Amino acid sequence: LGSIASRRSARVSTPSPITAGPQIAACGSFPAEPLPLESIRLQLRTWPEVESYLERCKGVIVPLGSTEQHGPTGAIGTDALTAEAVALELGRRSGVLVTPAQAFGMAEHHLGFPGTVSLQPATLLAVLHDVVLSLARHGFERIYVVNGHGGNIATTRAAFAQAYGTAAARGLPVAGELRCRLANWFTAAPVMRLARELYGDREGHHATPSEIALTLHLEPSLVAAQRPLPEAAPAGPIHGPEDFRRRHPDGRMGSDPYLAQADHGARFLDCAATALVDDLRDFLAESPAA
Ligand code: NI
């Protein structure tokens, strides 16, 4: 790897906004002040900048959401908006690049509600597998997926397993170093503590006030949709879309999103980013033997 790296530095000599500046000289240097958003968005970088970044940092953050109903007052994009916001805040605090959000997730059980767009598990598995393999091919060794939707968890883990196998089978140079981690922002311990403190049992399990609060913080226009709702059906088993709608007629599972406030959302964003930044730091530092 050393010889490849030195060939790269000989070829790429122009400092880039990502790599210039002492505060982000090394991956995981975690600047004292959050970086400007544009510096950590992969979409706004050029390929030479990414090549140069890879000489210093092998980490990348991938936001993963879902496009699905969130009760009668919550935005369809809740899980994608929240995952992307947390991922970008994490990128600003760590200096680690953030890919575009994968906004479609596994939401088959929400298909009884208009506006929901779902990838079947096998499709999502293939998408995530290809995302990981694309990044690994270029030398990314630590893929950190910030997820906003519980329904994605099983499939994401399966995609990681498949990606490890493919990386080895293709003989990718990074195969032995490749690590993928799934970080569900909404189950980070400090986030769950804050949700419990603010909402108690009314946090529920879907269209929760914590995630809705974060969307109100991100998109003030959504506050206008907030209104009191009747008691939601409690969480129960999840089968197909028709069964889900029969059990949960308005889409919520045990939650009271009317409790959500934009200022709570700002706290959830800070709380999630703080929790995940420590996890990301450990992940980047992890030796392949660990
Ligand atoms: Ni959600």
Short mmCIF file of C-alpha atoms and ligand atoms in Angstrom, two decimals:
data_model
loop_
_atom_site.label_atom_id
_atom_site.label_comp_id
_atom_site.label_asym_id
_atom_site.label_seq_id
_atom_site.Cartn_x
_atom_site.Cartn_y
_atom_site.Cartn_z
CA LEU A 1 0.00 0.00 0.00
CA GLY A 2 2.91 2.34 0.77
CA SER A 3 4.17 2.37 -2.79
CA ILE A 4 0.69 3.00 -4.16
CA ALA A 5 0.28 5.88 -1.74
CA SER A 6 3.56 7.48 -2.75
CA ARG A 7 2.75 7.16 -6.44
CA ARG A 8 -0.54 8.87 -5.70
CA SER A 9 1.07 11.75 -3.84
CA ALA A 10 3.47 12.30 -6.72
CA ARG A 11 0.53 12.56 -9.08
CA VAL A 12 -1.82 14.62 -6.90
CA SER A 13 -0.03 17.62 -5.56
CA THR A 14 -2.67 20.37 -5.51
CA PRO A 15 -4.06 20.93 -2.00
CA SER A 16 -7.80 20.44 -1.85
CA PRO A 17 -10.34 21.97 0.52
CA ILE A 18 -10.68 18.56 2.13
CA THR A 19 -7.05 17.88 2.86
CA ALA A 20 -5.73 21.43 3.26
CA GLY A 21 -5.54 22.81 6.75
CA PRO A 22 -3.93 21.29 9.82
CA GLN A 23 -7.20 20.46 11.54
CA ILE A 24 -8.00 17.69 9.06
CA ALA A 25 -4.51 16.57 8.20
CA ALA A 26 -5.25 13.04 9.31
CA CYS A 27 -8.39 10.99 9.23
CA GLY A 28 -10.23 11.10 12.48
CA SER A 29 -8.48 14.25 13.70
CA PHE A 30 -11.95 15.48 14.64
CA PRO A 31 -11.63 19.28 14.47
CA ALA A 32 -12.52 21.44 17.45
CA GLU A 33 -15.01 23.39 15.32
CA PRO A 34 -17.37 21.59 12.91
CA LEU A 35 -16.23 21.88 9.29
CA PRO A 36 -18.29 23.65 6.63
CA LEU A 37 -20.90 21.32 5.16
CA GLU A 38 -19.57 21.64 1.62
CA SER A 39 -16.17 20.29 2.59
CA ILE A 40 -17.46 16.88 3.68
CA ARG A 41 -20.17 16.23 1.05
CA LEU A 42 -18.88 13.68 -1.46
CA GLN A 43 -21.27 15.11 -4.04
CA LEU A 44 -19.43 18.43 -4.02
CA ARG A 45 -15.92 17.00 -4.30
CA THR A 46 -13.91 16.10 -7.39
CA TRP A 47 -12.29 12.74 -8.01
CA PRO A 48 -8.74 14.06 -7.51
CA GLU A 49 -9.86 15.45 -4.16
CA VAL A 50 -11.25 12.07 -3.19
CA GLU A 51 -8.09 10.34 -4.33
CA SER A 52 -6.07 12.73 -2.22
CA TYR A 53 -8.43 12.27 0.75
CA LEU A 54 -7.90 8.50 0.54
CA GLU A 55 -4.22 8.98 1.24
CA ARG A 56 -5.15 10.26 4.67
CA CYS A 57 -8.49 8.72 5.48
CA LYS A 58 -10.09 5.40 4.59
CA GLY A 59 -13.41 6.22 6.23
CA VAL A 60 -16.70 7.26 4.65
CA ILE A 61 -20.20 7.84 6.00
CA VAL A 62 -23.26 6.58 4.11
CA PRO A 63 -26.69 7.90 5.19
CA LEU A 64 -29.48 5.34 4.79
CA GLY A 65 -33.14 6.29 5.09
CA SER A 66 -36.56 5.26 3.93
CA THR A 67 -39.38 6.91 2.02
CA GLU A 68 -42.50 5.83 3.87
CA GLN A 69 -45.60 7.01 5.65
CA HIS A 70 -45.06 8.50 9.10
CA GLY A 71 -48.61 8.78 10.35
CA PRO A 72 -51.16 11.38 9.29
CA THR A 73 -49.00 14.35 10.26
CA GLY A 74 -45.41 13.17 9.68
CA ALA A 75 -43.39 13.64 6.50
CA ILE A 76 -42.91 10.71 4.11
CA GLY A 77 -39.21 11.51 4.03
CA THR A 78 -38.71 11.45 7.81
CA ASP A 79 -36.23 8.56 7.91
CA ALA A 80 -34.15 9.86 5.01
CA LEU A 81 -34.14 13.48 6.22
CA THR A 82 -33.09 12.49 9.71
CA ALA A 83 -30.42 9.98 8.66
CA GLU A 84 -28.88 12.48 6.27
CA ALA A 85 -28.91 15.30 8.83
CA VAL A 86 -27.23 13.14 11.46
CA ALA A 87 -24.70 11.84 8.91
CA LEU A 88 -23.80 15.36 7.74
CA GLU A 89 -23.43 16.64 11.28
CA LEU A 90 -21.21 13.65 11.99
CA GLY A 91 -19.16 14.46 8.90
CA ARG A 92 -18.74 18.07 9.99
CA ARG A 93 -17.50 16.99 13.42
CA SER A 94 -15.17 14.24 12.16
CA GLY A 95 -13.93 15.46 8.79
CA VAL A 96 -15.07 12.17 7.26
CA LEU A 97 -16.71 12.35 3.82
CA VAL A 98 -20.47 11.75 3.55
CA THR A 99 -21.99 10.13 0.45
CA PRO A 100 -25.43 11.08 -0.90
CA ALA A 101 -28.26 9.57 1.13
CA GLN A 102 -29.81 6.31 0.04
CA ALA A 103 -33.35 7.61 0.54
CA PHE A 104 -35.26 4.46 -0.46
CA GLY A 105 -35.23 1.66 2.08
CA MET A 106 -37.04 -1.54 2.91
CA ALA A 107 -40.58 -0.34 3.67
CA GLU A 108 -42.72 -3.16 2.28
CA HIS A 109 -45.05 -3.14 5.30
CA HIS A 110 -45.83 0.56 4.77
CA LEU A 111 -46.97 0.11 1.17
CA GLY A 112 -50.62 0.27 2.25
CA PHE A 113 -50.15 4.03 2.55
CA PRO A 114 -49.77 6.33 -0.46
CA GLY A 115 -46.41 8.00 -0.93
CA THR A 116 -44.45 5.07 0.43
CA VAL A 117 -41.71 3.89 -1.94
CA SER A 118 -40.07 0.62 -0.93
CA LEU A 119 -37.16 -1.48 -2.08
CA GLN A 120 -37.68 -5.20 -1.59
CA PRO A 121 -35.10 -6.67 0.80
CA ALA A 122 -33.21 -8.30 -2.08
CA THR A 123 -33.10 -4.97 -3.94
CA LEU A 124 -31.85 -3.00 -0.97
CA LEU A 125 -29.30 -5.72 -0.29
CA ALA A 126 -28.02 -5.40 -3.85
CA VAL A 127 -27.90 -1.59 -3.65
CA LEU A 128 -25.95 -1.52 -0.39
CA HIS A 129 -23.66 -4.30 -1.58
CA ASP A 130 -22.81 -2.31 -4.70
CA VAL A 131 -22.32 0.91 -2.73
CA VAL A 132 -19.84 -0.83 -0.40
CA LEU A 133 -18.02 -2.54 -3.27
CA SER A 134 -17.72 0.71 -5.23
CA LEU A 135 -16.20 2.48 -2.24
CA ALA A 136 -13.96 -0.46 -1.34
CA ARG A 137 -12.61 -0.64 -4.87
CA HIS A 138 -11.16 2.84 -4.45
CA GLY A 139 -9.60 2.05 -1.11
CA PHE A 140 -12.24 2.95 1.45
CA GLU A 141 -11.85 0.51 4.33
CA ARG A 142 -14.31 1.80 6.92
CA ILE A 143 -17.90 2.16 5.70
CA TYR A 144 -20.08 3.76 8.37
CA VAL A 145 -23.79 3.54 7.57
CA VAL A 146 -25.98 6.00 9.50
CA ASN A 147 -29.45 4.51 9.39
CA GLY A 148 -32.80 6.15 10.11
CA HIS A 149 -35.17 3.18 9.71
CA GLY A 150 -35.57 0.00 11.74
CA GLY A 151 -36.87 -1.90 8.72
CA ASN A 152 -33.45 -1.56 7.05
CA ILE A 153 -31.46 -3.26 9.79
CA ALA A 154 -31.71 -6.94 8.87
CA THR A 155 -31.12 -6.27 5.17
CA THR A 156 -28.17 -3.97 5.83
CA ARG A 157 -26.46 -6.61 7.93
CA ALA A 158 -27.03 -9.16 5.18
CA ALA A 159 -25.60 -6.73 2.61
CA PHE A 160 -22.44 -6.30 4.70
CA ALA A 161 -21.99 -10.07 4.86
CA GLN A 162 -22.40 -10.34 1.12
CA ALA A 163 -20.02 -7.42 0.49
CA TYR A 164 -17.25 -8.97 2.57
CA GLY A 165 -17.61 -12.16 0.56
CA THR A 166 -17.53 -10.37 -2.76
CA ALA A 167 -14.57 -8.16 -1.81
CA ALA A 168 -12.59 -11.29 -1.01
CA ALA A 169 -13.80 -13.17 -4.08
CA ARG A 170 -12.83 -10.26 -6.36
CA GLY A 171 -9.45 -10.07 -4.68
CA LEU A 172 -9.82 -6.37 -3.82
CA PRO A 173 -6.65 -5.06 -2.14
CA VAL A 174 -8.73 -3.77 0.81
CA ALA A 175 -10.64 -7.03 1.32
CA GLY A 176 -8.76 -7.93 4.48
CA GLU A 177 -9.17 -4.44 5.97
CA LEU A 178 -12.76 -3.80 4.94
CA ARG A 179 -15.16 -3.10 7.81
CA CYS A 180 -18.77 -1.95 7.61
CA ARG A 181 -20.68 -0.67 10.61
CA LEU A 182 -24.37 0.02 11.01
CA ALA A 183 -25.20 2.97 13.29
CA ASN A 184 -28.90 3.44 13.99
CA TRP A 185 -29.03 7.02 15.25
CA PHE A 186 -32.42 6.53 16.91
CA THR A 187 -31.22 3.66 19.12
CA ALA A 188 -28.05 5.38 20.37
CA ALA A 189 -28.33 5.20 24.18
CA PRO A 190 -28.29 8.99 24.79
CA VAL A 191 -30.96 9.48 22.11
CA MET A 192 -33.22 6.87 23.69
CA ARG A 193 -32.67 8.44 27.12
CA LEU A 194 -33.65 11.87 25.81
CA ALA A 195 -36.74 10.46 24.08
CA ARG A 196 -37.77 8.72 27.30
CA GLU A 197 -37.23 11.90 29.28
CA LEU A 198 -39.25 14.08 26.87
CA TYR A 199 -42.01 11.70 25.82
CA GLY A 200 -42.09 8.65 28.12
CA ASP A 201 -44.19 5.83 26.70
CA ARG A 202 -45.66 8.15 24.09
CA GLU A 203 -42.45 7.86 22.09
CA GLY A 204 -43.93 4.66 20.62
CA HIS A 205 -42.34 2.76 17.74
CA HIS A 206 -43.24 4.42 14.47
CA ALA A 207 -43.77 8.09 13.58
CA THR A 208 -42.17 8.75 16.95
CA PRO A 209 -42.05 12.26 18.41
CA SER A 210 -38.23 12.10 18.49
CA GLU A 211 -37.84 11.56 14.75
CA ILE A 212 -40.68 13.98 13.95
CA ALA A 213 -39.04 16.61 16.20
CA LEU A 214 -35.86 16.32 14.17
CA THR A 215 -37.78 16.87 10.93
CA LEU A 216 -39.46 19.95 12.44
CA HIS A 217 -36.02 21.31 13.26
CA LEU A 218 -34.76 20.60 9.73
CA GLU A 219 -37.88 21.70 7.84
CA PRO A 220 -39.87 24.37 9.67
CA SER A 221 -42.69 24.12 7.09
CA LEU A 222 -43.62 20.75 8.62
CA VAL A 223 -44.72 22.37 11.88
CA ALA A 224 -47.94 23.45 10.16
CA ALA A 225 -49.05 19.79 9.82
CA GLN A 226 -48.80 19.15 13.57
CA ARG A 227 -52.15 18.55 15.29
CA PRO A 228 -53.47 16.46 18.18
CA LEU A 229 -54.21 12.86 17.24
CA PRO A 230 -56.25 10.13 18.91
CA GLU A 231 -54.51 7.35 20.85
CA ALA A 232 -52.39 5.29 18.43
CA ALA A 233 -52.64 1.52 18.15
CA PRO A 234 -49.80 -0.08 20.13
CA ALA A 235 -46.86 -1.76 18.41
CA GLY A 236 -47.52 -5.35 17.45
CA PRO A 237 -46.35 -7.97 14.99
CA ILE A 238 -45.59 -6.74 11.48
CA HIS A 239 -46.80 -8.74 8.50
CA GLY A 240 -47.76 -7.50 5.04
CA PRO A 241 -48.96 -4.03 4.06
CA GLU A 242 -52.70 -4.79 4.32
CA ASP A 243 -52.27 -6.35 7.74
CA PHE A 244 -50.21 -3.37 8.86
CA ARG A 245 -52.85 -0.87 7.79
CA ARG A 246 -55.59 -2.95 9.46
CA ARG A 247 -53.67 -2.96 12.76
CA HIS A 248 -52.40 0.62 12.46
CA PRO A 249 -55.11 2.51 10.56
CA ASP A 250 -53.38 5.91 10.62
CA GLY A 251 -49.87 4.48 10.29
CA ARG A 252 -48.58 5.22 13.77
CA MET A 253 -47.40 2.56 16.21
CA GLY A 254 -47.99 3.66 19.79
CA SER A 255 -46.61 7.15 19.25
CA ASP A 256 -47.79 10.70 19.89
CA PRO A 257 -45.95 12.85 17.35
CA TYR A 258 -47.91 15.93 18.51
CA LEU A 259 -45.45 16.08 21.42
CA ALA A 260 -42.62 16.83 18.96
CA GLN A 261 -41.10 20.30 18.94
CA ALA A 262 -38.46 21.79 16.70
CA ASP A 263 -36.21 22.70 19.62
CA HIS A 264 -36.33 19.06 20.75
CA GLY A 265 -35.16 18.19 17.25
CA ALA A 266 -32.07 20.36 17.62
CA ARG A 267 -31.29 18.50 20.84
CA PHE A 268 -31.77 15.11 19.18
CA LEU A 269 -29.44 16.09 16.35
CA ASP A 270 -26.73 17.19 18.75
CA CYS A 271 -27.27 14.17 20.98
CA ALA A 272 -27.13 11.70 18.07
CA ALA A 273 -24.06 13.32 16.51
CA THR A 274 -22.27 13.38 19.86
CA ALA A 275 -22.98 9.69 20.46
CA LEU A 276 -22.04 8.62 16.95
CA VAL A 277 -18.88 10.71 16.75
CA ASP A 278 -17.36 8.62 19.55
CA ASP A 279 -18.49 5.42 17.88
CA LEU A 280 -17.04 6.58 14.55
CA ARG A 281 -13.73 7.51 16.18
CA ASP A 282 -13.45 3.98 17.61
CA PHE A 283 -14.46 2.44 14.30
CA LEU A 284 -11.82 4.34 12.32
CA ALA A 285 -9.13 3.46 14.84
CA GLU A 286 -10.08 -0.21 14.99
CA SER A 287 -7.32 -2.46 13.78
CA PRO A 288 -8.32 -5.11 11.26
CA ALA A 289 -7.30 -7.76 13.78
CA ALA A 290 -9.81 -6.45 16.36
NI NI B 1 -39.17 6.58 10.90
#
